[in-house]
C-alpha positions as semicolon CSV with decimal commas, in nm:
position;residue;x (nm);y (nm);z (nm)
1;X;1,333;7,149;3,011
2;X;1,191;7,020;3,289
3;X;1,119;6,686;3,494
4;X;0,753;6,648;3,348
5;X;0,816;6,745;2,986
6;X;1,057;6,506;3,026
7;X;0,826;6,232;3,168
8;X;0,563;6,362;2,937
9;X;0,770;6,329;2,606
10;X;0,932;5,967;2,786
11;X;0,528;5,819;2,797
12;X;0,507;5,969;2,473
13;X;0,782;5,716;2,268
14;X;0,759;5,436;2,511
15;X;0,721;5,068;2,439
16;X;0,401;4,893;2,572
17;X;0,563;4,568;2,750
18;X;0,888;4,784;2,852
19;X;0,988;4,933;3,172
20;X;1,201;5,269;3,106
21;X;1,323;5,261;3,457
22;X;1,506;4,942;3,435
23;X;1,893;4,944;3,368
24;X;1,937;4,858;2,958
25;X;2,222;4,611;3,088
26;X;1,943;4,406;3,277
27;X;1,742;4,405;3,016
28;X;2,003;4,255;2,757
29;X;2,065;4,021;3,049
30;X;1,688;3,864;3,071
31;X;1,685;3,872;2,682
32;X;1,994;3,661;2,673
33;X;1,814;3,445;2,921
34;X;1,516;3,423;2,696
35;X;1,753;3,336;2,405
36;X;1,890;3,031;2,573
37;X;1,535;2,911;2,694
38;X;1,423;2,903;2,340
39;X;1,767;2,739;2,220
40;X;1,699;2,458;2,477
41;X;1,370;2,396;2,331
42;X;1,442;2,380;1,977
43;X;1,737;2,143;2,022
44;X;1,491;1,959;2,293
45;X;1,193;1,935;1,996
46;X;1,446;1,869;1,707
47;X;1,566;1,557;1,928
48;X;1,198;1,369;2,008
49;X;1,131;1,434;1,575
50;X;1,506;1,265;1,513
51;X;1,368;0,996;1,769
52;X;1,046;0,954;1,598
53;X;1,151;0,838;1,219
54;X;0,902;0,669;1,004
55;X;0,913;0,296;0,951
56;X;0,885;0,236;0,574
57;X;1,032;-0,138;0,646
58;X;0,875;-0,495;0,651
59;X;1,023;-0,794;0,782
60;X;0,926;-1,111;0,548
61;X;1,017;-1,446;0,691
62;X;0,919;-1,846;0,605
63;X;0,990;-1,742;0,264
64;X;1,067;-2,123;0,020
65;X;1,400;-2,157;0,014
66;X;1,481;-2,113;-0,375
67;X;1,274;-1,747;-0,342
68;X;1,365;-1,505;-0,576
69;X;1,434;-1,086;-0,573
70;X;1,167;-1,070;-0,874
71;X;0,919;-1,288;-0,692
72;X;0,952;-1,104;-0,366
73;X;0,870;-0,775;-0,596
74;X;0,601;-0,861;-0,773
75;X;0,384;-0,988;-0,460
76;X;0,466;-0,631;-0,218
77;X;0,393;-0,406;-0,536
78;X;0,069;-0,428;-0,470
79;X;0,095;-0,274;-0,149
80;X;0,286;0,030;-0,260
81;X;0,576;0,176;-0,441
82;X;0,918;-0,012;-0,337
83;X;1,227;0,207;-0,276
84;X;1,522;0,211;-0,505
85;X;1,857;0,159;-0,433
86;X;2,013;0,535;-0,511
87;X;2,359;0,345;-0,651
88;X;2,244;0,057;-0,857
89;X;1,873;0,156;-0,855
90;X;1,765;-0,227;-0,805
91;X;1,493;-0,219;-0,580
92;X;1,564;-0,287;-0,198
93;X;1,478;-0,597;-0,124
94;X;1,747;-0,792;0,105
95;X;1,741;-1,159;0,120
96;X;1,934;-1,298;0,406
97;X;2,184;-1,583;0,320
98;X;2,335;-1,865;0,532
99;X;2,688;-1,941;0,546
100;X;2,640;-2,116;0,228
101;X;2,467;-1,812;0,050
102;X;2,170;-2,000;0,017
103;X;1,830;-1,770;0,128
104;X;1,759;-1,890;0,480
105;X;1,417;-1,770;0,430
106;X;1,393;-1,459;0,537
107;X;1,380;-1,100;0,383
108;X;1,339;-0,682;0,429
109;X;1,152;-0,502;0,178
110;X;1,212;-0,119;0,176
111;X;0,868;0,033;0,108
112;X;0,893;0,448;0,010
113;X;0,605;0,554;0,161
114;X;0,541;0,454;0,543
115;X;0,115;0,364;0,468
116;X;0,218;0,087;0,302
117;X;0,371;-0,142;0,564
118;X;0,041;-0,154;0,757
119;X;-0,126;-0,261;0,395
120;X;0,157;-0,514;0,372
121;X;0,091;-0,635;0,675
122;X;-0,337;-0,646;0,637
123;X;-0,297;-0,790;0,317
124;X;0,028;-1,046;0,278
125;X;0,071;-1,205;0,652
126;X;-0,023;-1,527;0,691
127;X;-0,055;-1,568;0,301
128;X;0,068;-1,831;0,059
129;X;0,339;-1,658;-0,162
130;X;0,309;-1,877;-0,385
131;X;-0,086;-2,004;-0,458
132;X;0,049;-2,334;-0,589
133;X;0,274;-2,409;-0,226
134;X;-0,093;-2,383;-0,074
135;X;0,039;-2,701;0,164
136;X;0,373;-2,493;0,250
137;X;0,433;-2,262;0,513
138;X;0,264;-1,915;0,474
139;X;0,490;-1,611;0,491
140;X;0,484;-1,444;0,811
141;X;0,507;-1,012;0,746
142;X;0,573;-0,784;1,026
143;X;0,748;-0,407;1,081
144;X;1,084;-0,431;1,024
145;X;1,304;-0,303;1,337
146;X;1,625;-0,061;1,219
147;X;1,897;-0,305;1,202
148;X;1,819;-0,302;0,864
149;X;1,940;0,038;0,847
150;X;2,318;-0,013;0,962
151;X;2,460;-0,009;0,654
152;X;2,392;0,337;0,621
153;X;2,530;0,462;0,927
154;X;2,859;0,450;0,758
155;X;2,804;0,725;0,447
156;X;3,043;0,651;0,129
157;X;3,243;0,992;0,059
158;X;3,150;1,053;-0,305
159;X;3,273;1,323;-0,553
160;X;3,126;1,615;-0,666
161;X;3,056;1,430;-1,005
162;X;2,901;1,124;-0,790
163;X;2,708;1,409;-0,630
164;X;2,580;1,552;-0,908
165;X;2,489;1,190;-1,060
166;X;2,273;1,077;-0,755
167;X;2,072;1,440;-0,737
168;X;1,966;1,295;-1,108
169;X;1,857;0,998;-0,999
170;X;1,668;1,150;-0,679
171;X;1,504;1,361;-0,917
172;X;1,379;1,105;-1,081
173;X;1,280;0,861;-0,783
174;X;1,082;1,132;-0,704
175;X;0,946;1,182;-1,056
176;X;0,812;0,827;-1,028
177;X;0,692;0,890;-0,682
178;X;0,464;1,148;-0,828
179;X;0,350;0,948;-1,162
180;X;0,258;0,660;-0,891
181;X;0,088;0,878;-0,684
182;X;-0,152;1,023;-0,922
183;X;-0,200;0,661;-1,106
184;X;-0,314;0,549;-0,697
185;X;-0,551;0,859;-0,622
186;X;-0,720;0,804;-0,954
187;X;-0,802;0,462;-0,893
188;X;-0,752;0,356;-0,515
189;X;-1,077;0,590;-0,383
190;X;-1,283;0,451;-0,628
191;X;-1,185;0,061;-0,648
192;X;-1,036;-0,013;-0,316
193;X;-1,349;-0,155;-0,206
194;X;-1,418;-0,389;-0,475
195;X;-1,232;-0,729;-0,474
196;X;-1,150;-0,951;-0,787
197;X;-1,126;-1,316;-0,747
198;X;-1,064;-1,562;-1,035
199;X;-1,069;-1,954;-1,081
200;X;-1,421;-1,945;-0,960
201;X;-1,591;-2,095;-1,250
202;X;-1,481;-2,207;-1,637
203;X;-1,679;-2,128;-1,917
204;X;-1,770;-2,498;-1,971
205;X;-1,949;-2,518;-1,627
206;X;-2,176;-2,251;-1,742
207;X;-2,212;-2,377;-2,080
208;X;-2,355;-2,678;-1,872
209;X;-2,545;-2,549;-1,613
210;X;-2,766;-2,259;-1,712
211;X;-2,801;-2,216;-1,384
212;X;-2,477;-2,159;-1,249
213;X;-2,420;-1,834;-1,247
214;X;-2,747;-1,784;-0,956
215;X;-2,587;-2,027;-0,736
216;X;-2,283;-1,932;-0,769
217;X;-2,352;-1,566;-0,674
218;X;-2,562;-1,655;-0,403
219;X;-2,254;-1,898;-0,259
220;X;-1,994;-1,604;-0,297
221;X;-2,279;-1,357;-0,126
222;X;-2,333;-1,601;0,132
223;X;-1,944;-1,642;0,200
224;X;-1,851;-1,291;0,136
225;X;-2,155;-1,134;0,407
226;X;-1,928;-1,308;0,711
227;X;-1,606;-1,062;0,623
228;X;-1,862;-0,780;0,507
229;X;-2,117;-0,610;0,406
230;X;-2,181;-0,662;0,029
231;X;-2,307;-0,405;-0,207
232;X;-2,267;-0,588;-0,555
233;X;-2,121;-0,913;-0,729
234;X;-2,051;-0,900;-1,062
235;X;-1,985;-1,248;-1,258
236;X;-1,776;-1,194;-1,614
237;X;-1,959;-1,518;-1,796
238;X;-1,707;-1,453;-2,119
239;X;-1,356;-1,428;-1,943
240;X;-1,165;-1,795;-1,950
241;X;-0,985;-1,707;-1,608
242;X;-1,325;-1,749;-1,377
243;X;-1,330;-1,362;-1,307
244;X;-1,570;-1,251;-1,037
245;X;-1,596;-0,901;-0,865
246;X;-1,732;-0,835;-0,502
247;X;-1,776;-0,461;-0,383
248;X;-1,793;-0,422;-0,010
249;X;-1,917;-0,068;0,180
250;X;-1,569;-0,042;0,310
251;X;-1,199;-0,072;0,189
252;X;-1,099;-0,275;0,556
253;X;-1,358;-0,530;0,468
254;X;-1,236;-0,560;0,082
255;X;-0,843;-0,620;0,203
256;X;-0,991;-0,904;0,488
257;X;-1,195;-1,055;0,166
258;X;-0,814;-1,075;-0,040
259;X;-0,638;-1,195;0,282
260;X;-0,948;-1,483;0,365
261;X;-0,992;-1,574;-0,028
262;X;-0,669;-1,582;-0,158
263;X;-0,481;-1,946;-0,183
264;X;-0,843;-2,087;-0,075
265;X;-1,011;-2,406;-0,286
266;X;-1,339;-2,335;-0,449
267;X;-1,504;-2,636;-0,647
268;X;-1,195;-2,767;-0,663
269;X;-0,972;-2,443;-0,806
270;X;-0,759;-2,239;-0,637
271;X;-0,901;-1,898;-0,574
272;X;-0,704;-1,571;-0,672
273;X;-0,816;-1,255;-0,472
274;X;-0,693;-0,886;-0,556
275;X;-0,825;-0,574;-0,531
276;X;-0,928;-0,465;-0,818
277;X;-0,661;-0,189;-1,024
278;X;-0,939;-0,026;-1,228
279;X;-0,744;-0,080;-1,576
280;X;-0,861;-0,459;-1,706
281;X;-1,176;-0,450;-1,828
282;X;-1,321;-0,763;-1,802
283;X;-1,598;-0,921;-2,025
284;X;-1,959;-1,064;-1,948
285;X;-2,283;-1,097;-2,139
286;X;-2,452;-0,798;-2,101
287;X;-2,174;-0,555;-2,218
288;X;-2,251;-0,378;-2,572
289;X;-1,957;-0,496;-2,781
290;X;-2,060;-0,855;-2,649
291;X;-2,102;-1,074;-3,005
292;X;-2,522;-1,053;-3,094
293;X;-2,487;-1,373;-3,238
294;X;-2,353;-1,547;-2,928
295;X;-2,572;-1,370;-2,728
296;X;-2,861;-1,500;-2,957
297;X;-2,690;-1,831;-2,929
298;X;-2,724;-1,829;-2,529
299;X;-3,072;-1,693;-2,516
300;X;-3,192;-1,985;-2,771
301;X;-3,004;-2,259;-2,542
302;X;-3,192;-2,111;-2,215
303;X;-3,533;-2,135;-2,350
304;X;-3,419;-2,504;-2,476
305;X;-3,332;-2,542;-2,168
306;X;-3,654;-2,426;-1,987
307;X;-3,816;-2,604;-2,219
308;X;-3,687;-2,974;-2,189
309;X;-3,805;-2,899;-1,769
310;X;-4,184;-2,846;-1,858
């Protein structure tokens, strides 16, 4: 055979990319080379994502001294689902003691999902946990920083049982994580923009004053524009609690409305302010399964009432 047949049938079952003429020991070498390079750069990028782990912690201080674990629960549920202890499966929510084991007045509240310390934040800081402490301190809410996280730096060694136990209840944190999920995605597009606020009127003032329910929509409007823009107010004449429902063009300017309204006197009531869940169906006037005869009833006292101004 010779040299070109041999360079013809070497062209033949070469390797775009790779030179024939090079030693294969070289090429090993520079592979190993390349090897390392990458190795350097995965352990590089796996360090910065170690170094950049999600904050799903709020701090909570100027808290009343005789605060309670339930209390603290019930206000930050409404900015998202609250972790779970794995062991006791209490939720996590730490109040800080004093020597004395009395709450100094300061907490950490262990959120699951990262979105919903900024909501904390937006809608709890510089709130009144408690609407009837209006002329208390209001609770301050900020990120949490990772001290809160030392405890953990020391893992408890745990048996394959224990193993086996927590895996169960993982399974079913993350069960619930799901179920609260899909309840949110339902509801959260298509309500977060309206606003619920109660106390706002009783049912006597309106049995009064005919006219009530114009001026009062026109004062809420006129209050509600300077957070806003407002696409609707509803007023629920037949619910006892003073129900009232604002829809803004935007879920920033709906959260600003709970924050501003919250704690705040109107005609002499304290205002509640929530965003609304879209499960209570609240009553008014014009709704179908509304009594006829008390509708009747209201109509006849309106033209009385026009009436008596001729």
């Amino acid at each position: 055979m010779d040299e070109e047949l041999i360079r013809l049938q070497q062209n033949a079952y070469s390797v775009e990319g790779v030179d024939e003429t090079i030693p294969i020991d070289i090429r090993k070498k520079n592979r190993k080379r390349m090897d390392e390079k990458g190795k350097d750069e995965y352990l590089s990028s796996k360090k910065k994502n170690l170094g950049t782990s999600k904050n799903t912690a709020v701090y909570v201080s100027n808290l009343p001294p005789d605060v309670t674990e339930d209390e603290i629960k019930e206000t930050f549920s409404k900015c998202g689902l609250i972790s779970e202890n794995i062991d006791t499966g209490k939720p996590r929510i730490k109040i800080y003691l004093n020597e004395q084991g009395e709450p100094k007045g300061d907490a950490v509240v262990v959120f699951f999902r990262e979105e919903s310390v900024k909501l904390a934040i937006q809608l709890l800081d510089d709130t009144y946990l408690r609407l009837e402490d209006r002329h208390g301190q209001k609770i301050k809410v900020q990120e949490a920083d990772t001290s809160y996280k030392k405890s953990q730096n020391n893992p408890v060694k745990r048996s394959s049982n224990e193993k086996r136990k927590l895996q169960q209840k993982m399974k079913k944190l993350n069960n619930k994580i799901s179920e609260w999920d899909d309840d949110t995605t339902t509801t959260s597009g298509r309500w977060s923009k309206v606003v619920i606020l109660k106390h706002m009127f009783t049912l006597k003032e309106l049995e009064e004053d005919i006219t009530l329910i114009i001026d009062l929509k026109q004062d809420i409007l006129e209050e509600c524009s300077k957070i806003g823009n407002v696409t609707n107010i509803v007023l629920f004449d037949l619910e006892p609690d003073g129900v009232v429902s604002v829809r803004f063009s935007d879920e920033e300017s709906a959260l600003v409305c709970v924050k501003t309204m919250n704690g705040r006197y109107f005609g002499g009531k304290i205002v509640s302010a929530e965003i609304y869940d879209g499960k209570v169906r609240y009553r008014k006037s014009s709704n179908k399964n509304t009594d006829d005869a008390d509708e009747q009833a209201r109509l006849e006292k309106f033209g009385e009432w026009l009436k008596s101004g001729e």
